[in-house]
Every structure is written in structure tokens, then in C-alpha cells.
XYZ file of N, CA and C in Angstrom:
534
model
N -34.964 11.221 20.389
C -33.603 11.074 20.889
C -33.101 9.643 20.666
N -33.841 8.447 20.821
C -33.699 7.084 20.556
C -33.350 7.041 19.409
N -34.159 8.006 18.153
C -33.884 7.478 17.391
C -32.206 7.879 16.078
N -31.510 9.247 17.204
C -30.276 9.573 17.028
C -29.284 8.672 17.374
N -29.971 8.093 18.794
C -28.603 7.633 19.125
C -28.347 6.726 18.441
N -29.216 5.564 17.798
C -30.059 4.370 17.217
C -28.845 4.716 15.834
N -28.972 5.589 15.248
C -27.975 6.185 13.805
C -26.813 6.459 14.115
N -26.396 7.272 15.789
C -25.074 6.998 15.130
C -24.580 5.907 15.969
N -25.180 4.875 16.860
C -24.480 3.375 17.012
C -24.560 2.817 15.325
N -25.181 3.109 14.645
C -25.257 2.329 13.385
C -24.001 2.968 12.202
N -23.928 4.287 12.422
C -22.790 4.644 11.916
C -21.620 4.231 12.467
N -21.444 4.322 13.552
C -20.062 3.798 14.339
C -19.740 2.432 13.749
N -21.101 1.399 13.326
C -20.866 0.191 13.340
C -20.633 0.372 11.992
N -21.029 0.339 11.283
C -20.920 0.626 9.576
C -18.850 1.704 9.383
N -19.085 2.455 10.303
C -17.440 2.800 9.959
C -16.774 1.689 10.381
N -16.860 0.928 11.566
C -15.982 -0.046 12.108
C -15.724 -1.222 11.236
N -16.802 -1.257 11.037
C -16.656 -2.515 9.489
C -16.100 -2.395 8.276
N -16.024 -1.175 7.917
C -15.393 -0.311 6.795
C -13.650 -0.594 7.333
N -13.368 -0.228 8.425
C -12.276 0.062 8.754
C -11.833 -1.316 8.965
N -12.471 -2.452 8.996
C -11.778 -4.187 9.272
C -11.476 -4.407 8.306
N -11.808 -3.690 6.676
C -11.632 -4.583 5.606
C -10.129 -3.872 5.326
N -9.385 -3.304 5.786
C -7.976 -2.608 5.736
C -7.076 -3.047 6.552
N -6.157 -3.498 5.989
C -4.559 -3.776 6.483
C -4.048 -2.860 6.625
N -3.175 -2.281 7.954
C -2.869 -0.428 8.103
C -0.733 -1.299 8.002
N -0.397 0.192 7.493
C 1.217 0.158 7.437
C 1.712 1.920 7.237
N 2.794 1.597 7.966
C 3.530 2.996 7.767
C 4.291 3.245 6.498
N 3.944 4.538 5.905
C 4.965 4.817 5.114
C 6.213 5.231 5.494
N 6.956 5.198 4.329
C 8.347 5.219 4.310
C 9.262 4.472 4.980
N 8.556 3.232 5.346
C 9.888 1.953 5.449
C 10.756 1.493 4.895
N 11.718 1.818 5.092
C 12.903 1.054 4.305
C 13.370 -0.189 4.138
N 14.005 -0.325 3.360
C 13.794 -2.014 2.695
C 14.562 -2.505 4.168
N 15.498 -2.333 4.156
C 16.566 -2.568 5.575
C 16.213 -1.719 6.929
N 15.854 -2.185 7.621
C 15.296 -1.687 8.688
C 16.444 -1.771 9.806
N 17.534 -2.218 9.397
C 18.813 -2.603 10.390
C 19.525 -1.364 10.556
N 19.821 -0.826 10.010
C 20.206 0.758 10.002
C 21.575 0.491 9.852
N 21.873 -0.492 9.241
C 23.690 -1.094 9.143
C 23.885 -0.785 7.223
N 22.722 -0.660 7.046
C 23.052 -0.247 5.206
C 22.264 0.796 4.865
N 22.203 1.814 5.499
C 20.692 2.431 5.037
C 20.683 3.510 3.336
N 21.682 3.151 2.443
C 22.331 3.380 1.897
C 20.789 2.708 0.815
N 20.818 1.457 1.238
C 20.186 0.348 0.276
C 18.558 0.681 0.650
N 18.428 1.468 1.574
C 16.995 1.525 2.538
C 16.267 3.187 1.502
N 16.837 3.682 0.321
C 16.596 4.534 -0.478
C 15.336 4.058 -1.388
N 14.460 4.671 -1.219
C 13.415 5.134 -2.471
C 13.491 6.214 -2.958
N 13.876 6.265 -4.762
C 14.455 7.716 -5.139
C 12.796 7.303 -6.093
N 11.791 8.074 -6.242
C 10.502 7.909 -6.971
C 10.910 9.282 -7.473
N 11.829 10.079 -7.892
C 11.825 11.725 -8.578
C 11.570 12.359 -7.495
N 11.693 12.679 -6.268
C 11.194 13.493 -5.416
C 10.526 14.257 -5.673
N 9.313 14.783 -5.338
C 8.414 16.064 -6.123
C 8.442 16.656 -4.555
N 8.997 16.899 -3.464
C 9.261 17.900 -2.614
C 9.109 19.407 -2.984
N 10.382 19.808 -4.352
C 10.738 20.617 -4.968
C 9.803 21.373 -6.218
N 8.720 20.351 -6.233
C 8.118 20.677 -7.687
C 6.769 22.152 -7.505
N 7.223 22.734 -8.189
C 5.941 23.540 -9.061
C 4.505 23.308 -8.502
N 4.083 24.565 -8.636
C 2.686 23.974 -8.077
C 2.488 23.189 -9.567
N 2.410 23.944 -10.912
C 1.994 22.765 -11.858
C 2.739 21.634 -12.186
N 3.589 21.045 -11.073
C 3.771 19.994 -11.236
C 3.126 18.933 -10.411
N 3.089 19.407 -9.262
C 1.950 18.833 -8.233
C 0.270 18.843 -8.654
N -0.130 19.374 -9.371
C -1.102 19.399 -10.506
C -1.148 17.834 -11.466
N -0.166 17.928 -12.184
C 0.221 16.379 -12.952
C 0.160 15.730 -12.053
N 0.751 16.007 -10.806
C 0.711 14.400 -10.093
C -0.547 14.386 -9.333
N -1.109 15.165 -9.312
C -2.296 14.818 -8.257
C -3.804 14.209 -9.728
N -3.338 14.991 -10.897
C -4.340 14.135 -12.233
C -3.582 13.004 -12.323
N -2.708 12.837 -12.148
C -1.801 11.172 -12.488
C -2.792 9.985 -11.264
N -3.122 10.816 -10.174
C -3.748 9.897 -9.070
C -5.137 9.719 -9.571
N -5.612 10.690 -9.925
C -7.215 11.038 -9.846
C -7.118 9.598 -11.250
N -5.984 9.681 -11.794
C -6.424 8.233 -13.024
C -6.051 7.278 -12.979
N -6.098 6.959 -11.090
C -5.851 5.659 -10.897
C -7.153 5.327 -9.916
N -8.109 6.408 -10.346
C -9.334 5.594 -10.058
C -10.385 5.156 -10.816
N -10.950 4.530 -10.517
C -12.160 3.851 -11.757
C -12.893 4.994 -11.790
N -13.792 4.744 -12.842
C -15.221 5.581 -12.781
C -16.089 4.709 -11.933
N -16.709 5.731 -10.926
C -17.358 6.064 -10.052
C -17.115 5.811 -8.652
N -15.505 5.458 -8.562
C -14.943 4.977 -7.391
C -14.576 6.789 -6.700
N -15.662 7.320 -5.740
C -15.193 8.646 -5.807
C -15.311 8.830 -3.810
N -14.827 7.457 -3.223
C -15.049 7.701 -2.059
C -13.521 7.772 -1.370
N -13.029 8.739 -2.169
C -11.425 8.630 -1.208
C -10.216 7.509 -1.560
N -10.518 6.725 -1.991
C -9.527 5.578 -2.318
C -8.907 5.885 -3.765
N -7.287 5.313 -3.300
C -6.980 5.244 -4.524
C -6.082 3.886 -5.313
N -5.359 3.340 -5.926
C -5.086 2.565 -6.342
C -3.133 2.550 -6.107
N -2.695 1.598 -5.100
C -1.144 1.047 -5.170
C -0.901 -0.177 -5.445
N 0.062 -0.136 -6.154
C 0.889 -1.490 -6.567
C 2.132 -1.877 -5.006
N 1.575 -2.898 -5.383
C 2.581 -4.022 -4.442
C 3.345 -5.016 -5.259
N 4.628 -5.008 -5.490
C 5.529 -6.095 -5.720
C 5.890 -7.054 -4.985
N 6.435 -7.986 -5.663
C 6.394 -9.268 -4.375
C 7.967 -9.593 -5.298
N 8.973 -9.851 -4.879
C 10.368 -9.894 -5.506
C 10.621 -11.224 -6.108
N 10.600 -11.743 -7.119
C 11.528 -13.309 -7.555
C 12.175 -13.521 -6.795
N 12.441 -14.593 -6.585
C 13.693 -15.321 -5.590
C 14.056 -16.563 -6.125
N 15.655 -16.684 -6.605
C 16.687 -17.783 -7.187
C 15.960 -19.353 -6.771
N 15.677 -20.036 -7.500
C 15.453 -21.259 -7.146
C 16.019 -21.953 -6.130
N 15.032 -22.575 -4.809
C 15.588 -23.332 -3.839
C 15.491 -22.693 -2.700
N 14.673 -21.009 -2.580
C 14.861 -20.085 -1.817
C 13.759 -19.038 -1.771
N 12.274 -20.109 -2.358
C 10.942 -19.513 -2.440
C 10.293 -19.872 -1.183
N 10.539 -19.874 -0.676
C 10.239 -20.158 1.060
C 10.815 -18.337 1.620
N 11.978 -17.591 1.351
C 12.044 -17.021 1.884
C 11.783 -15.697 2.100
N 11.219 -15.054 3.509
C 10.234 -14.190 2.992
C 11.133 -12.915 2.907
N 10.602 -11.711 2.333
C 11.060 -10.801 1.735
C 10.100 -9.587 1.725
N 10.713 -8.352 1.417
C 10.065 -7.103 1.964
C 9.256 -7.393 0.577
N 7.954 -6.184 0.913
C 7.531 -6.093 -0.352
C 7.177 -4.648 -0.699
N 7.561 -4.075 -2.232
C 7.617 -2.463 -2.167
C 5.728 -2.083 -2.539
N 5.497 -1.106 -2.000
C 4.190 -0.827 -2.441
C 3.701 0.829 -2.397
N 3.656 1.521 -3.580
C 3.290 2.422 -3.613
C 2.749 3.029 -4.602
N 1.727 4.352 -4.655
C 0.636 4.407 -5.356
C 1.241 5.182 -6.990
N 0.479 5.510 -8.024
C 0.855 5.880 -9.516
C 1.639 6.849 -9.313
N 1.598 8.369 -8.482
C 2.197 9.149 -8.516
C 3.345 8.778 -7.840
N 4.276 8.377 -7.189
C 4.604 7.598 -6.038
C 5.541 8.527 -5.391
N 4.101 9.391 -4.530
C 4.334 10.320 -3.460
C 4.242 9.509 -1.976
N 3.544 8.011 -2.218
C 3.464 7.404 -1.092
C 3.611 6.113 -1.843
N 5.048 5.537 -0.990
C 5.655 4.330 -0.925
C 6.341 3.741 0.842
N 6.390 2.790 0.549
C 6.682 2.260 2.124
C 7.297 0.835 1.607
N 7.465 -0.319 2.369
C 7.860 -1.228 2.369
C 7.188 -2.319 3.133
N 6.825 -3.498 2.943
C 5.930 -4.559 4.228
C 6.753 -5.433 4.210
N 6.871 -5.517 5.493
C 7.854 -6.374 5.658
C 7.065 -7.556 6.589
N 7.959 -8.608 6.197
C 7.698 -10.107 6.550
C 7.700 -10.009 8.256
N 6.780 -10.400 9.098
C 7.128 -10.476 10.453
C 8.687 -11.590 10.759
N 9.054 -10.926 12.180
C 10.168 -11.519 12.376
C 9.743 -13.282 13.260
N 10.796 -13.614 12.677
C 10.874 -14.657 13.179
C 10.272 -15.250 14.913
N 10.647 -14.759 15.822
C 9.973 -14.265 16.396
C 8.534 -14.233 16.930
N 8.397 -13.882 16.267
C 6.734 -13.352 16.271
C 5.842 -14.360 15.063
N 6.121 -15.282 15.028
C 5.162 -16.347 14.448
C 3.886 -16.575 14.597
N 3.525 -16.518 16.182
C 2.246 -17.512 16.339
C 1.913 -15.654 17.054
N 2.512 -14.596 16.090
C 1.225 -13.060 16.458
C 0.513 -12.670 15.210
N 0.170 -11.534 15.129
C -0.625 -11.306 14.047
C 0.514 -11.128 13.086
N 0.358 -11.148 12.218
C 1.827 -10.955 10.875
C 1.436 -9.765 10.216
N 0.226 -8.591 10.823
C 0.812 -7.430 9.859
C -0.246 -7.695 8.350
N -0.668 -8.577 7.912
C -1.170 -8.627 6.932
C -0.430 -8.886 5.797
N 1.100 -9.333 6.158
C 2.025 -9.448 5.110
C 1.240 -10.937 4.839
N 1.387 -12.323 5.145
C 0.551 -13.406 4.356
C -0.833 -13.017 3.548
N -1.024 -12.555 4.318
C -2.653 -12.656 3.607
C -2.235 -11.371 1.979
N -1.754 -10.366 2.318
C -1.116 -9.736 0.490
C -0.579 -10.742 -0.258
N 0.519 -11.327 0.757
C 1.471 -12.611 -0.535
C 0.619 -13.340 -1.283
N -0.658 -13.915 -0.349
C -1.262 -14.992 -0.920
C -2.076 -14.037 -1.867
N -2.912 -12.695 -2.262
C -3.502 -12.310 -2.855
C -2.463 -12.205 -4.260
N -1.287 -11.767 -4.261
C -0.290 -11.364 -5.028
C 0.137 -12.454 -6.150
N 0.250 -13.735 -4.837
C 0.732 -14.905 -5.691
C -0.476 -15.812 -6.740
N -1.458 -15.530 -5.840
C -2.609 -16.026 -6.407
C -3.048 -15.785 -7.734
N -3.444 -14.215 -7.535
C -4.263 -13.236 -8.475
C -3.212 -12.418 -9.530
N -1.665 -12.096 -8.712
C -0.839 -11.157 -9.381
C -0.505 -11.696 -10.798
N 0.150 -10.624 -11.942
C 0.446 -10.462 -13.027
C 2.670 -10.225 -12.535
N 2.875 -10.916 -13.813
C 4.413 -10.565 -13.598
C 4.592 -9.579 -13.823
N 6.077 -9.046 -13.406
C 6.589 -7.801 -13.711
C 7.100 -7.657 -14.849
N 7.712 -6.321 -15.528
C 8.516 -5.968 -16.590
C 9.260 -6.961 -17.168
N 10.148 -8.074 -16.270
C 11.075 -8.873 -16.605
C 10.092 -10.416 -16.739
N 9.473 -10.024 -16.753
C 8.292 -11.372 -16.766
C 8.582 -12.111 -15.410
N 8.522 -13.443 -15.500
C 8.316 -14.213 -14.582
C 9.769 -14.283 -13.875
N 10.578 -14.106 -14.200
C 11.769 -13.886 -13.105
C 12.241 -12.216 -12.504
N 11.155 -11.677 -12.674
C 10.943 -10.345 -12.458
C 10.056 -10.593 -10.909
N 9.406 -11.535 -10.652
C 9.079 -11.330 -9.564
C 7.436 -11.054 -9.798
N 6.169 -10.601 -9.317
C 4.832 -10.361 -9.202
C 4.302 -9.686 -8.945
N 3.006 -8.734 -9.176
C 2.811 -7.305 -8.707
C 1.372 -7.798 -9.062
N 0.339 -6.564 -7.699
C -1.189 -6.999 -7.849
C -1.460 -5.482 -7.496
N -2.346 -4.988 -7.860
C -3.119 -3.436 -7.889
C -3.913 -3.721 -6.296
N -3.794 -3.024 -5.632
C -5.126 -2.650 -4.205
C -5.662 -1.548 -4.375
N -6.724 -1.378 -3.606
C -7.555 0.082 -3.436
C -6.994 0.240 -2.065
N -6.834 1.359 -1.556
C -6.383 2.111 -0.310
C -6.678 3.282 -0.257
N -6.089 3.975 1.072
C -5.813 5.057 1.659
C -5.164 5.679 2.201
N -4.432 7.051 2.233
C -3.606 7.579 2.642
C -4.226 8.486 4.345
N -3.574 8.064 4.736
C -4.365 8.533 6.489
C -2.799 9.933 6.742
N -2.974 11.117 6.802
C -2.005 12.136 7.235
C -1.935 11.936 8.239
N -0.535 11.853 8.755
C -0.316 12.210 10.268
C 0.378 13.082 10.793
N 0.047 13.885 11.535
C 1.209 14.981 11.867
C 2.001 14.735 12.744
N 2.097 13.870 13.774
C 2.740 13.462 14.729
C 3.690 12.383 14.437
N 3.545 11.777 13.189
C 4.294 10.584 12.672
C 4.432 10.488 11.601
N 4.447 9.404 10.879
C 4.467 8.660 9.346
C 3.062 8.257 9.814
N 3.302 8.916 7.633
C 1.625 8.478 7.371
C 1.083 7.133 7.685
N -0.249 6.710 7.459
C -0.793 5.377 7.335
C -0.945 5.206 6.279
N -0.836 4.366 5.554
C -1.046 3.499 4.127
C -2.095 2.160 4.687
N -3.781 2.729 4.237
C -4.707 1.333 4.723
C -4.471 0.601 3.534
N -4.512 -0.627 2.902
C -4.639 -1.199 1.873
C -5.754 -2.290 2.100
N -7.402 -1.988 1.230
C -8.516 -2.887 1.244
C -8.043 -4.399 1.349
N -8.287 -5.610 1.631
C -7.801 -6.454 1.423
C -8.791 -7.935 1.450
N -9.959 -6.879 1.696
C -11.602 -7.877 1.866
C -12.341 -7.679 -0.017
N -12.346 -6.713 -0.197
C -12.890 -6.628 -1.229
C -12.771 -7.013 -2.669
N -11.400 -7.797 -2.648
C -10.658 -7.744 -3.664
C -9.529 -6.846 -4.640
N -8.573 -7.482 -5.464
C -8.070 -6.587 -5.992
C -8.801 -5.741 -7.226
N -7.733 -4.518 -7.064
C -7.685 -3.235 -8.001
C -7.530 -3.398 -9.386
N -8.820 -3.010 -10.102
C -8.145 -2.846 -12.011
C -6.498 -2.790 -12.396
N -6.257 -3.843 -12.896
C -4.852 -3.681 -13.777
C -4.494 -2.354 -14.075
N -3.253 -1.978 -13.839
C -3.121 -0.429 -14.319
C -1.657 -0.980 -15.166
N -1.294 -0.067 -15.891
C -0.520 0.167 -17.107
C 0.752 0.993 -16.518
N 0.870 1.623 -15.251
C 2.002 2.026 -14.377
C 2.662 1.145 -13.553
């Protein structure tokens, strides 16, 4: 009996540690959270609501190839953008869009408020600094703003909006081509 309980305090501890190396966020945040434009607070990704089962097929192989080989424990791979900002005005912070290849799950992280300085910030610094550090430019190159690959997870919720964990101990995600 000692030696059950002995395994699962050791499992509990081994999930708990698993679960520190993740920054948690809700999906489907909108860029504007003020509800005075929500016009601008739109992510149009093609909606696949409507689609085919064989279209939900493509998108669920579109995911399965945003994982490495032998990465087969549930995780999958989202991009996070980090936006350019006009010279004189890189101090100021800004949402950042992040969602995975198929992009059935997107959300928004937003900068803690002012406010709330000296609380936890959400994990928005600690992405910027991975982003700014490690990230590759966007499409428009360097005035396009910055984008870095994570490994994550999609947590279902039925009572709410999903969770979006994003790893943030382990390092970033293989470059992807999406």
C-alpha cells in the first residue's frame, strides 16, 4: 500500500511540474477588449464551423504537421506575433495574436493593465522577451513586426472558453513555414 501511495504522490508531483512549465490563456480574446469597437475585436481564420467532415480531416492533418517527429504527447505547435510599432513608441505594449496552423484556436495576450504592475503579468513579458530575443520577422520583414513558434495545448472547456497552455520553460518550437 506504501508503495501506491509512494507513485501516485510522485505522479501528482511529476504532473505538477509538467503543468509549471505552461503559461495558461483564454481563447478567443479580442484584440479590443473595450467592447466600444468590437468590430476591430474580429478574427476571420475561414471559419471551418461549416466545413465537411473532409474538411475537418485537412485541418486536423494540417495540425498533426505541426508536430515534430516523435513529439506524440498531445502538444501542438502556435505562432505568436508580436506587432512593429512606429519609431519612438517601442515601449508600448500591445496585444499579441497567437494561434495554432489550422487556426481553429486563436486568442489574443494581452499586456497587463496598468494597474496591475507589481502582479503577476499573465506571462505576457516573459513571451515578449522569448519573441524579441529568439523571434524571426514577419512577411513584411522587419517592419512587419516578429513571430516565434511554441509547443502547447488546447484544454476543452464546456463551461467556458477554451485554455490555450503555451510551454514556455522548454524553449521554442521548430520554425514552421505557416
Amino acid at each position: 500500500a506504501g508503495v501506491k501511495i509512494a507513485a501516485s504522490h510522485l505522479t501528482c508531483l511529476h504532473e505538477k511540474q509538467d503543468l509549471e512549465k505552461y503559461t495558461h490563456f483564454f481563447a478567443d480574446v479580442p484584440a479590443d477588449r473595450s467592447g466600444s469597437r468590437p468590430h476591430q475585436a474580429l478574427i476571420n481564420f475561414n471559419d471551418n464551423r461549416n466545413a465537411t467532415k473532409w474538411d475537418r480531416k485537412k485541418i486536423s492533418k494540417a495540425d498533426s504537421k505541426s508536430r515534430s517527429k516523435g513529439e506524440d504527447d498531445g502538444r501542438e505547435i502556435f505562432k505568436i506575433q508580436l506587432a512593429a510599432l512606429p519609431a519612438g513608441m517601442e515601449e508600448v505594449l500591445t496585444p499579441m495574436l497567437l494561434y495554432n496552423s489550422a487556426r481553429t484556436t486563436k486568442t489574443f495576450i494581452h499586456p497587463p493593465s496598468p494597474s496591475d504592475k507589481d502582479q503577476d503579468d499573465g506571462g505576457y513579458f516573459t513571451i515578449k522577451a522569448m519573441i524579441t530575443e529568439s523571434g524571426t520577422s514577419g512577411a513584411l520583414g522587419a517592419t512587419g513586426g516578429q513571430k516565434s513558434y511554441f509547443w502547447g495545448r488546447v484544454t476543452e472547456n464546456k463551461t467556458g472558453p477554451n485554455i490555450i497552455s503555451i510551454d514556455t520553460k522548454t524553449g521554442l518550437a521548430p520554425t514552421q513555414s505557416w
